[in-house]
Amino acid sequence: MNTSNPFARPHLADCVPDLISTARGDKKATLVIQHAKLVNVCSGEIQADMSIGVQGSRIAFVGKDASHMIGEETKVIDAGGRYVAPGLLDGHCHIESSQITPSQFARAVLVTGTTGGFFDAHEITNVLGLPGLRLMLEEARTTPLAAYMQVASCVPSTGPELETSGASIGPAEVAEAFTWGPDMIALGEVMNFPGVVFSDEKMIGEIQATLRAGRVADGHYTWPVDDWRISAYAASGITGCHESVKAEDVIERVRRGMYAKMRRGSAWHDVAESIKAHTDYGIDTRRMILVTDDRSPESLVDEGHMDFVVRHAIAQGVRPVTAFQMATINTAERFGVARDVGTITPASFADIIILDGNLADVNVAMTIAAGQVVAENGRMIVELPEFNYPEEAIRSVHLTREVRADDFVIAAPAASGERKARAIQVRENHVDTKEQMVSVRIEDGRVALRVEDGLCKIAVIERHKGTGNQALGLVSDVGFQVPAAMATTVAHDCHNLMVIGNSDTLMATAANTVADMHGGIAVVTEDGVVKLPLPVAGLMSNAPFEEVAEQSRAISKALYDAGCTMNYAFMTLSLLALIVVPELRLSDIGLIKTTEQGFVEVPLFVEE
């Protein structure tokens, strides 16, 4: 890591002499915490009246009395009997999905007690390729976070015959990225699970490159867990997966030696069911991890980050210390870095949180990252350096021409009457969709929608290479009660320009608004336009996260006012182009369905 930055995290080998000298008291500590009620995630106990001695970025001493290492320059913090716990770790997160850059993400989550994470930057990699991943890594290194990056495995998520991304990642690129440093920690979620099970050369090559580099591979598996395919997937060497939505998903992954990541994002609420693997069935929690996956900017402000997920797990009946283990030591052990993060033990980085009130409240009063107090009482107390993005990163929307209303006309296989068609059925607080058969009216050879039909059109327009590719489909349960449209370049995972609406004219306005901003989100009704500019790769804003949260809140309100009342609606809608998640999605190529054999393109209209 960059040793010139003030939040650098030196290798343990370089710190050993000073740590031992400090523990003896020969060298005075830079920081001492006294009278702490220590949450010991190693032993699973609470230790009263403990002291912690820190030398620089790492912990030198944990015991009853640290008075022998206190000097004139030592910063002493009296915990006053409050709980002191390891900083929280997010075991699976896409920073870009919070629509803010790594620096702003750090500002948002450090105050809530998150001191590190394992970040899969496959969103920006789908837009900019390895240079985008490198930008995320370099900026993350300038923050106090223990930020470990994962190499995007699925760029595109399946193959170019089904979708168009801005780049392509294969085994050679994976191997190259692992040469960037030890903080390139793992292969990101392998979403092309059929490719693994049926031995796609590219996917197997990426996993082999990862294993040869001594790294671990993360998974994304949504087929049933009660047949041979889950074993075939695990046999590849993939040892973690965040797609558990019920208890049996967790149980079967753990039984096969995988780490089961239980997700509580803004709009996907999987912990309540998946945690029953422990609370109802008694499964050992050593291989169970709490993660966020995706958090919207306003949910970071309103609810928090990993502190929110830990509170939620405790509310489901998990013992508080156990919940903390699932957000600290378990996560660190999964990625092989438990010597550095995830515990309050000698030699570990001094990533420490001090809590007010009961442990179950997870009320973070102070955050210490790499031995520095960085946040107190919900406010950052250190400044983070500005990170500048190159021109190619902020000019990433490349359309062949202005979007027109007639681009959204769906030609029908008849001149008039009604025909049966496939619609993508949205599910609130779930990542998956359902394939719904609907009857649509046809007038003059075109699909004719009325607001009262409860259907919207959806379009995905390729925006990376100027190919002109565009596909059209139908989506149900969006909820618009008035003429409305939403357009966005946040359209997982290829992040082409996606437009949803029930008015062709408003859809064109929304699309062109986003293109003119060089990326972002726009909601358009007859009352006007609400927009959120996301100029960095069309995914993120480098404005202060508080501002982005308010702009995101305005997008949510505009959707709500139009009748889309889903919880954190944008987060769910942004997944409608993510073709590797069941059951039906739309790419710039066409409608893609998940089947028992993999992913196949299907027609919009159903033969009768």
XYZ file of C-alpha atoms in Angstrom:
608
model
C 0.000 0.000 0.000
C 1.040 3.604 -0.515
C 3.348 4.382 2.389
C 3.247 8.133 1.652
C -0.376 8.521 2.622
C -1.316 9.364 6.225
C -3.588 6.321 6.557
C -1.039 3.783 5.313
C -1.146 0.285 6.755
C 2.406 -1.107 6.962
C 3.150 -4.802 6.795
C 3.308 -6.515 10.167
C 6.909 -7.581 9.585
C 7.966 -3.937 9.523
C 6.242 -3.252 12.845
C 7.318 -6.211 14.988
C 10.259 -4.586 16.851
C 8.245 -1.510 17.861
C 5.209 -3.554 18.886
C 7.230 -5.804 21.186
C 9.107 -2.843 22.643
C 5.815 -1.080 23.335
C 4.298 -4.143 25.008
C 7.310 -4.204 27.340
C 6.913 -0.510 28.054
C 10.324 0.430 26.669
C 8.660 2.381 23.873
C 5.643 4.463 24.789
C 2.336 3.814 23.063
C 0.874 6.307 20.656
C -2.639 5.502 21.910
C -4.019 3.763 24.985
C -7.660 2.904 25.674
C -8.470 2.227 29.325
C -11.449 0.873 31.285
C -12.936 -0.877 28.259
C -15.547 -3.599 28.203
C -13.818 -5.607 25.495
C -15.863 -7.559 22.954
C -13.473 -10.446 22.412
C -14.529 -12.042 19.135
C -11.768 -14.651 19.442
C -13.111 -16.150 22.652
C -16.722 -15.061 22.310
C -16.718 -13.314 25.701
C -16.971 -9.840 27.169
C -13.953 -8.863 29.266
C -14.409 -6.112 31.825
C -11.955 -3.287 32.654
C -9.497 -3.962 29.843
C -6.786 -1.782 28.319
C -5.496 -1.615 24.756
C -2.103 -0.197 23.812
C -1.422 0.949 20.252
C 1.844 1.722 18.502
C 1.239 3.583 15.264
C -1.289 1.663 13.204
C -1.192 -1.625 15.139
C -2.095 -2.973 18.555
C 0.824 -3.827 20.834
C -0.940 -4.772 24.055
C -4.263 -6.091 25.316
C -4.569 -6.614 29.060
C -5.677 -5.211 32.379
C -3.098 -2.473 32.871
C -1.355 -0.443 30.156
C 0.029 2.227 32.488
C 3.622 1.118 31.826
C 3.381 2.226 28.189
C 1.823 5.659 28.729
C 4.183 8.566 28.066
C 3.858 12.315 27.648
C 2.909 11.972 23.970
C 0.489 9.079 24.426
C -3.126 9.810 23.603
C -5.230 8.258 26.383
C -8.909 7.466 25.907
C -10.993 6.512 28.928
C -13.726 4.199 27.668
C -15.513 4.577 30.982
C -16.792 1.024 31.000
C -18.255 1.238 27.521
C -18.102 -1.630 25.060
C -15.063 -1.633 22.773
C -15.198 -3.874 19.703
C -13.243 -4.519 16.516
C -14.168 -2.276 13.633
C -16.849 -3.830 11.457
C -16.015 -5.471 8.116
C -18.278 -5.775 5.101
C -17.645 -9.137 3.493
C -19.331 -8.310 0.185
C -19.975 -4.824 -1.096
C -20.036 -2.835 -4.313
C -19.022 0.728 -3.451
C -20.321 1.982 -6.790
C -23.854 0.889 -5.885
C -23.857 3.548 -3.182
C -23.389 6.042 -6.046
C -20.422 7.688 -4.329
C -16.675 7.361 -4.815
C -14.455 5.407 -2.375
C -13.465 8.577 -0.497
C -17.067 9.605 0.047
C -18.023 6.028 0.876
C -15.313 6.014 3.550
C -16.703 9.246 4.993
C -20.184 7.722 5.080
C -19.336 4.392 6.725
C -16.453 5.148 9.084
C -18.775 7.154 11.328
C -21.003 4.075 11.615
C -18.161 1.781 12.673
C -17.186 0.131 9.393
C -13.396 0.171 9.249
C -12.843 -2.186 6.340
C -14.400 -4.228 3.610
C -13.955 -6.558 0.695
C -15.098 -4.616 -2.306
C -16.021 -6.103 -5.665
C -15.692 -3.224 -8.130
C -17.242 -5.098 -11.016
C -19.602 -2.189 -11.733
C -16.883 0.220 -12.847
C -14.891 -2.625 -14.400
C -17.824 -3.378 -16.697
C -17.635 0.236 -17.866
C -13.894 1.000 -17.915
C -12.154 -2.365 -17.619
C -9.001 -2.855 -15.540
C -8.218 0.897 -15.543
C -11.509 1.460 -13.703
C -10.676 -1.188 -11.126
C -7.241 0.371 -10.671
C -8.837 3.785 -10.036
C -11.027 2.323 -7.299
C -8.042 0.618 -5.688
C -5.866 3.729 -5.789
C -8.537 5.960 -4.306
C -9.473 3.442 -1.612
C -5.811 3.334 -0.551
C -5.958 7.054 0.311
C -8.724 6.496 2.896
C -8.533 5.189 6.484
C -10.451 2.068 5.469
C -8.839 -1.343 5.371
C -10.077 -1.565 1.798
C -9.467 -4.871 0.071
C -10.419 -5.066 -3.608
C -11.588 -8.030 -5.623
C -10.897 -8.595 -9.314
C -14.116 -8.539 -11.308
C -14.721 -12.058 -12.609
C -17.673 -11.525 -14.903
C -17.096 -8.694 -17.349
C -19.525 -9.123 -18.968
C -21.523 -11.209 -16.518
C -22.143 -13.964 -19.090
C -20.891 -13.474 -22.643
C -20.989 -10.942 -25.493
C -23.712 -12.921 -27.246
C -26.167 -11.993 -24.488
C -25.070 -8.483 -23.431
C -22.589 -5.726 -24.233
C -20.249 -4.314 -21.617
C -17.599 -1.642 -21.896
C -14.744 -4.101 -21.410
C -13.843 -7.774 -21.210
C -11.965 -9.481 -18.404
C -10.352 -12.894 -18.751
C -7.680 -15.020 -17.050
C -4.806 -12.784 -18.183
C -6.427 -9.667 -16.750
C -7.197 -11.464 -13.483
C -3.574 -12.534 -13.153
C -2.376 -9.008 -13.904
C -4.593 -7.413 -11.270
C -3.216 -9.704 -8.579
C 0.221 -8.202 -9.173
C -0.982 -4.805 -7.954
C -0.537 -5.666 -4.276
C -1.809 -7.824 -1.429
C -4.890 -5.644 -1.084
C -6.109 -7.163 -4.359
C -7.522 -9.872 -2.205
C -9.775 -12.187 -4.209
C -11.709 -12.976 -7.354
C -15.052 -11.176 -7.246
C -18.369 -12.969 -7.343
C -18.436 -15.517 -10.152
C -21.931 -14.844 -11.453
C -21.685 -17.084 -14.485
C -22.371 -20.139 -12.364
C -23.515 -22.223 -15.358
C -20.159 -21.411 -16.941
C -18.407 -22.871 -13.910
C -20.592 -25.960 -13.611
C -20.323 -26.731 -17.321
C -16.611 -25.810 -17.554
C -16.582 -22.614 -19.599
C -12.925 -22.114 -20.522
C -12.818 -18.427 -19.593
C -14.447 -18.882 -16.197
C -12.311 -21.878 -15.249
C -9.207 -20.008 -16.397
C -10.021 -17.042 -14.161
C -10.496 -19.279 -11.137
C -7.235 -21.086 -11.867
C -5.390 -17.761 -12.163
C -6.813 -16.779 -8.790
C -5.807 -19.988 -7.054
C -2.325 -19.878 -8.541
C -1.935 -16.356 -7.143
C -2.793 -17.700 -3.683
C -6.083 -15.798 -3.520
C -9.635 -16.937 -2.824
C -12.633 -16.905 -5.171
C -16.061 -15.545 -4.314
C -19.291 -16.915 -5.706
C -22.764 -16.038 -6.882
C -24.908 -19.160 -7.234
C -28.695 -19.039 -7.586
C -29.599 -22.549 -8.725
C -31.168 -24.915 -6.139
C -28.740 -26.235 -3.529
C -30.227 -29.735 -3.305
C -28.598 -31.342 -6.349
C -25.157 -32.126 -7.781
C -24.571 -28.685 -9.272
C -23.721 -26.934 -5.978
C -20.952 -29.491 -5.400
C -19.646 -28.931 -8.919
C -19.586 -25.205 -8.242
C -17.733 -25.667 -4.945
C -15.329 -28.121 -6.580
C -13.992 -25.220 -8.658
C -12.415 -23.758 -5.528
C -15.041 -21.042 -4.965
C -15.417 -20.747 -1.208
C -17.925 -17.969 -0.558
C -21.362 -16.944 -1.819
C -23.796 -14.156 -0.909
C -26.890 -15.490 -2.694
C -28.444 -17.231 0.330
C -32.081 -16.218 0.704
C -33.288 -18.934 3.051
C -31.905 -21.169 5.785
C -31.280 -24.207 3.578
C -29.157 -22.074 1.236
C -26.834 -21.270 4.140
C -26.812 -24.816 5.486
C -25.896 -26.477 2.195
C -23.128 -23.965 1.457
C -21.594 -24.361 4.916
C -21.794 -28.146 4.688
C -19.668 -27.966 1.542
C -17.026 -25.809 3.195
C -18.181 -22.516 1.756
C -18.709 -19.250 3.614
C -22.366 -18.265 3.486
C -22.790 -14.521 3.281
C -26.129 -13.251 4.565
C -27.193 -10.044 2.895
C -29.121 -7.066 4.243
C -28.866 -4.330 1.656
C -31.195 -1.409 1.185
C -33.696 -3.317 -0.903
C -32.772 -6.992 -0.419
C -33.732 -8.301 2.983
C -32.300 -11.806 3.177
C -30.910 -11.976 6.724
C -34.235 -12.573 8.468
C -34.724 -15.893 6.656
C -31.143 -17.001 6.075
C -30.052 -16.445 9.703
C -32.504 -19.175 10.736
C -29.791 -21.627 9.708
C -28.262 -20.674 13.053
C -31.180 -19.550 15.215
C -33.568 -22.367 14.218
C -31.276 -25.158 13.038
C -28.215 -24.564 15.214
C -25.654 -24.419 12.400
C -22.238 -23.296 13.622
C -21.635 -19.651 12.719
C -17.899 -19.916 11.960
C -18.625 -19.814 8.232
C -21.517 -17.372 8.377
C -20.877 -13.739 7.443
C -23.034 -10.617 7.481
C -22.759 -8.390 4.407
C -24.539 -5.467 2.751
C -23.947 -6.108 -0.979
C -25.602 -2.810 -1.994
C -26.621 0.207 0.092
C -28.161 3.334 -1.380
C -26.721 6.686 -0.278
C -29.831 7.716 1.626
C -29.977 4.362 3.424
C -26.390 4.925 4.567
C -27.576 8.167 6.131
C -30.922 6.927 7.448
C -30.026 3.410 8.600
C -26.263 3.061 8.609
C -24.011 0.413 7.152
C -22.676 -2.734 8.851
C -23.869 -1.432 12.223
C -27.407 -1.657 10.831
C -26.869 -5.226 9.623
C -25.439 -6.352 12.975
C -28.368 -4.756 14.832
C -30.754 -6.497 12.475
C -29.134 -9.885 13.064
C -29.324 -9.406 16.826
C -33.009 -8.528 16.455
C -33.518 -11.931 14.780
C -32.276 -13.670 17.937
C -28.528 -13.890 17.352
C -26.402 -13.451 20.476
C -24.750 -9.998 20.254
C -21.172 -11.297 20.455
C -21.975 -13.873 17.779
C -23.385 -11.164 15.514
C -20.187 -9.162 15.965
C -18.143 -12.247 15.070
C -20.111 -12.551 11.821
C -19.079 -8.989 10.916
C -15.457 -9.124 12.065
C -13.351 -12.243 12.658
C -15.414 -14.574 10.434
C -15.067 -12.157 7.548
C -11.339 -11.674 8.089
C -10.741 -15.413 8.304
C -12.685 -16.014 5.117
C -10.245 -13.784 3.191
C -7.133 -14.935 5.053
C -6.351 -11.605 6.741
C -7.341 -12.306 10.354
C -3.790 -11.464 11.439
C -4.434 -7.885 10.300
C -8.132 -7.115 10.779
C -11.246 -8.395 12.502
C -10.012 -8.665 16.110
C -8.641 -6.581 18.955
C -5.468 -8.571 19.540
C -1.754 -7.791 19.670
C -0.253 -7.262 16.173
C -3.620 -6.528 14.546
C -4.353 -3.157 13.020
C -5.908 -0.819 15.574
C -9.358 -0.752 13.949
C -11.519 -0.198 16.982
C -14.997 1.120 17.754
C -16.284 2.418 21.070
C -19.988 1.936 21.658
C -22.519 3.819 23.752
C -25.301 1.950 25.534
C -26.057 -1.727 25.191
C -24.018 -3.909 22.895
C -27.151 -4.866 20.965
C -27.742 -1.204 20.073
C -24.470 -1.015 18.087
C -24.410 2.721 18.771
C -20.966 3.793 17.547
C -19.573 6.776 19.464
C -15.987 6.657 18.183
C -14.155 4.997 15.309
C -10.418 4.362 15.322
C -8.865 3.219 12.048
C -5.238 2.132 11.800
C -4.568 3.708 15.198
C -6.095 7.117 14.417
C -9.334 8.501 15.782
C -11.188 9.295 12.563
C -14.783 9.799 13.712
C -16.596 10.849 16.860
C -20.290 11.112 17.605
C -21.330 10.587 14.020
C -18.867 13.042 12.458
C -15.563 12.618 10.664
C -12.741 14.473 12.411
C -10.083 13.951 9.727
C -9.967 15.256 6.174
C -9.531 12.898 3.256
C -7.459 13.912 0.237
C -9.188 14.745 -3.026
C -8.933 12.137 -5.765
C -9.072 13.254 -9.393
C -10.575 11.083 -12.113
C -9.287 11.194 -15.706
C -11.405 12.486 -18.575
C -12.205 9.019 -19.925
C -13.758 8.090 -16.589
C -16.192 11.011 -16.558
C -17.170 10.893 -20.246
C -18.395 7.339 -20.494
C -21.809 7.658 -22.171
C -21.410 7.060 -25.899
C -24.708 6.974 -27.804
C -24.927 7.047 -31.586
C -27.572 9.791 -31.539
C -30.210 11.494 -29.434
C -32.912 9.151 -28.169
C -36.371 9.580 -29.746
C -39.836 8.623 -28.574
C -40.279 6.186 -31.461
C -37.246 4.235 -30.180
C -39.616 2.798 -27.581
C -42.289 1.573 -29.980
C -42.744 -2.199 -29.590
C -43.749 -3.760 -32.874
C -46.375 -6.471 -32.453
C -46.912 -9.672 -34.486
C -50.472 -8.568 -35.343
C -52.222 -5.409 -36.514
C -54.736 -5.266 -33.668
C -56.311 -7.190 -30.820
C -54.496 -8.741 -27.850
C -51.463 -10.969 -27.592
C -49.770 -12.808 -24.750
C -46.317 -11.514 -23.837
C -43.627 -12.016 -21.245
C -43.200 -9.345 -18.577
C -40.465 -8.972 -15.970
C -42.310 -8.984 -12.631
C -40.547 -6.870 -10.018
C -40.413 -8.195 -6.448
C -40.057 -5.697 -3.616
C -37.046 -6.311 -1.331
C -35.820 -9.182 -3.503
C -33.098 -9.369 -6.122
C -34.922 -11.948 -8.217
C -37.789 -11.360 -10.633
C -40.512 -13.603 -12.005
C -41.512 -14.287 -15.582
C -45.136 -13.151 -15.839
C -47.429 -13.811 -18.775
C -49.543 -10.762 -19.566
C -52.069 -9.812 -22.203
C -51.241 -6.633 -24.109
C -53.379 -4.570 -26.449
C -52.210 -4.024 -30.005
C -53.148 -1.023 -32.111
C -51.796 -0.334 -35.597
C -49.264 -3.119 -35.192
C -47.827 -1.668 -31.981
C -48.133 -2.485 -28.293
C -50.446 0.103 -26.746
C -50.114 0.624 -23.013
C -52.409 2.610 -20.762
C -51.455 3.812 -17.302
C -54.225 1.700 -15.807
C -52.755 -1.472 -17.358
C -50.086 -1.506 -14.652
C -47.366 -2.281 -17.176
C -44.311 -0.309 -18.239
C -41.967 -0.607 -21.156
C -38.310 -1.216 -20.452
C -35.449 -0.497 -22.824
C -31.728 -1.175 -22.576
C -29.590 0.932 -24.922
C -25.894 0.122 -25.365
C -23.809 3.109 -24.223
C -20.183 1.966 -24.229
C -19.147 1.374 -27.813
C -21.754 3.199 -29.878
C -23.090 -0.025 -31.409
C -26.678 1.221 -31.481
C -27.875 -1.993 -29.837
C -31.235 -1.665 -28.131
C -33.764 -4.144 -26.772
C -37.306 -3.601 -25.551
C -39.463 -5.459 -23.078
C -42.250 -5.158 -20.555
C -42.105 -4.886 -16.773
C -44.897 -5.250 -14.223
C -45.465 -4.081 -10.654
C -43.403 -0.907 -11.001
C -46.520 0.854 -9.802
C -46.629 4.049 -11.867
C -50.083 5.637 -11.501
C -49.381 8.574 -13.806
C -47.402 9.008 -17.031
C -43.795 8.620 -15.878
C -40.361 7.415 -16.873
C -37.001 6.702 -15.291
C -33.659 6.453 -17.062
C -30.312 5.448 -15.582
C -26.791 4.355 -16.462
C -26.776 2.377 -13.210
C -28.133 -0.811 -14.760
C -26.373 -3.838 -13.301
C -24.036 -5.200 -14.415
C -23.121 -3.952 -17.859
C -24.496 -0.531 -16.950
C -25.927 0.373 -20.288
C -28.607 3.057 -20.482
C -31.824 1.577 -19.079
C -35.183 3.317 -19.454
C -38.468 2.322 -17.776
C -41.782 4.064 -18.310
C -45.341 4.134 -19.584
C -44.912 7.126 -21.916
C -42.624 6.986 -24.951
C -42.197 10.755 -24.912
C -41.221 10.884 -21.238
C -38.896 7.905 -21.704
C -37.023 9.799 -24.437
C -36.773 12.878 -22.224
C -35.413 10.810 -19.336
C -32.870 9.046 -21.552
C -31.551 12.253 -23.089
C -31.374 13.922 -19.678
C -29.101 11.143 -18.421
C -26.971 11.237 -21.561
C -26.546 15.006 -21.238
C -25.331 14.536 -17.634
C -22.751 11.961 -18.836
C -24.480 9.438 -16.617
C -26.823 9.316 -13.679
C -30.524 8.932 -12.928
C -33.520 10.926 -14.108
C -37.201 10.574 -13.224
C -39.578 12.422 -15.521
C -43.291 13.093 -15.100
C -45.583 15.745 -16.534
C -44.608 17.839 -13.483
C -40.940 17.982 -14.498
C -37.554 16.293 -14.187
C -35.719 15.119 -11.063
C -32.128 14.081 -11.623
C -29.015 12.765 -9.925
C -25.790 13.290 -11.893
C -23.307 10.399 -11.629
C -20.439 11.481 -13.870
C -17.793 8.984 -12.706
C -18.293 6.072 -15.120
C -22.010 6.886 -15.091
C -22.110 5.206 -11.676
C -20.782 7.536 -8.982
C -20.635 11.129 -7.844
C -17.592 12.605 -6.135
C -19.764 15.234 -4.446
C -20.059 14.995 -0.638
C -22.069 11.907 0.217
C -24.569 13.984 2.172
C -25.468 15.866 -1.023
C -25.711 12.684 -3.051
C -27.958 11.168 -0.382
C -30.352 14.099 -0.659
C -30.374 13.884 -4.442
C -31.026 10.156 -4.187
C -33.811 10.862 -1.716
C -35.353 13.214 -4.284
C -35.227 10.414 -6.882
C -36.980 8.086 -4.423
C -39.650 10.704 -3.746
C -40.212 11.309 -7.446
C -40.683 7.576 -8.004
C -43.018 7.391 -4.991
C -45.071 10.354 -6.155
C -45.484 8.647 -9.526
C -46.840 5.549 -7.756
C -43.688 3.405 -7.397
C -43.877 2.842 -3.650
C -41.395 -0.012 -3.270
C -38.850 0.210 -0.477
C -35.737 1.856 -1.941
C -37.350 1.406 -5.340
C -34.400 2.519 -7.435
C -32.153 -0.185 -5.987
C -34.593 -2.857 -7.162
C -35.243 -1.289 -10.566
C -31.511 -0.931 -11.232
C -31.195 -4.733 -11.252
C -33.608 -5.359 -14.127
C -30.718 -5.702 -16.595
C -28.741 -8.105 -14.367
C -29.241 -11.186 -16.501
C -27.481 -13.644 -14.174
C -30.189 -13.385 -11.509
C -33.413 -15.359 -12.038
C -35.845 -15.310 -13.594
C -36.262 -12.850 -16.452
C -34.180 -9.765 -17.333
C -33.440 -7.486 -20.280
C -30.049 -6.730 -21.823
C -29.215 -4.627 -24.868
C -29.465 -7.872 -26.862
C -32.885 -9.047 -25.681
C -34.923 -10.796 -22.989
C -32.764 -13.250 -21.051
C -34.188 -16.063 -18.928
C -32.417 -18.228 -16.349
C -33.091 -21.918 -16.987
C -31.883 -25.255 -15.669
C -29.161 -25.196 -18.327
C -28.100 -21.560 -18.004
C -29.093 -18.279 -19.628
C -31.096 -18.166 -22.853
C -32.652 -15.426 -24.960
C -36.437 -15.691 -25.213
C -38.936 -13.783 -27.384
C -41.181 -11.083 -25.961
C -44.362 -12.515 -27.463
C -45.508 -16.020 -26.610
C -46.691 -18.380 -29.305
C -50.331 -19.300 -28.748
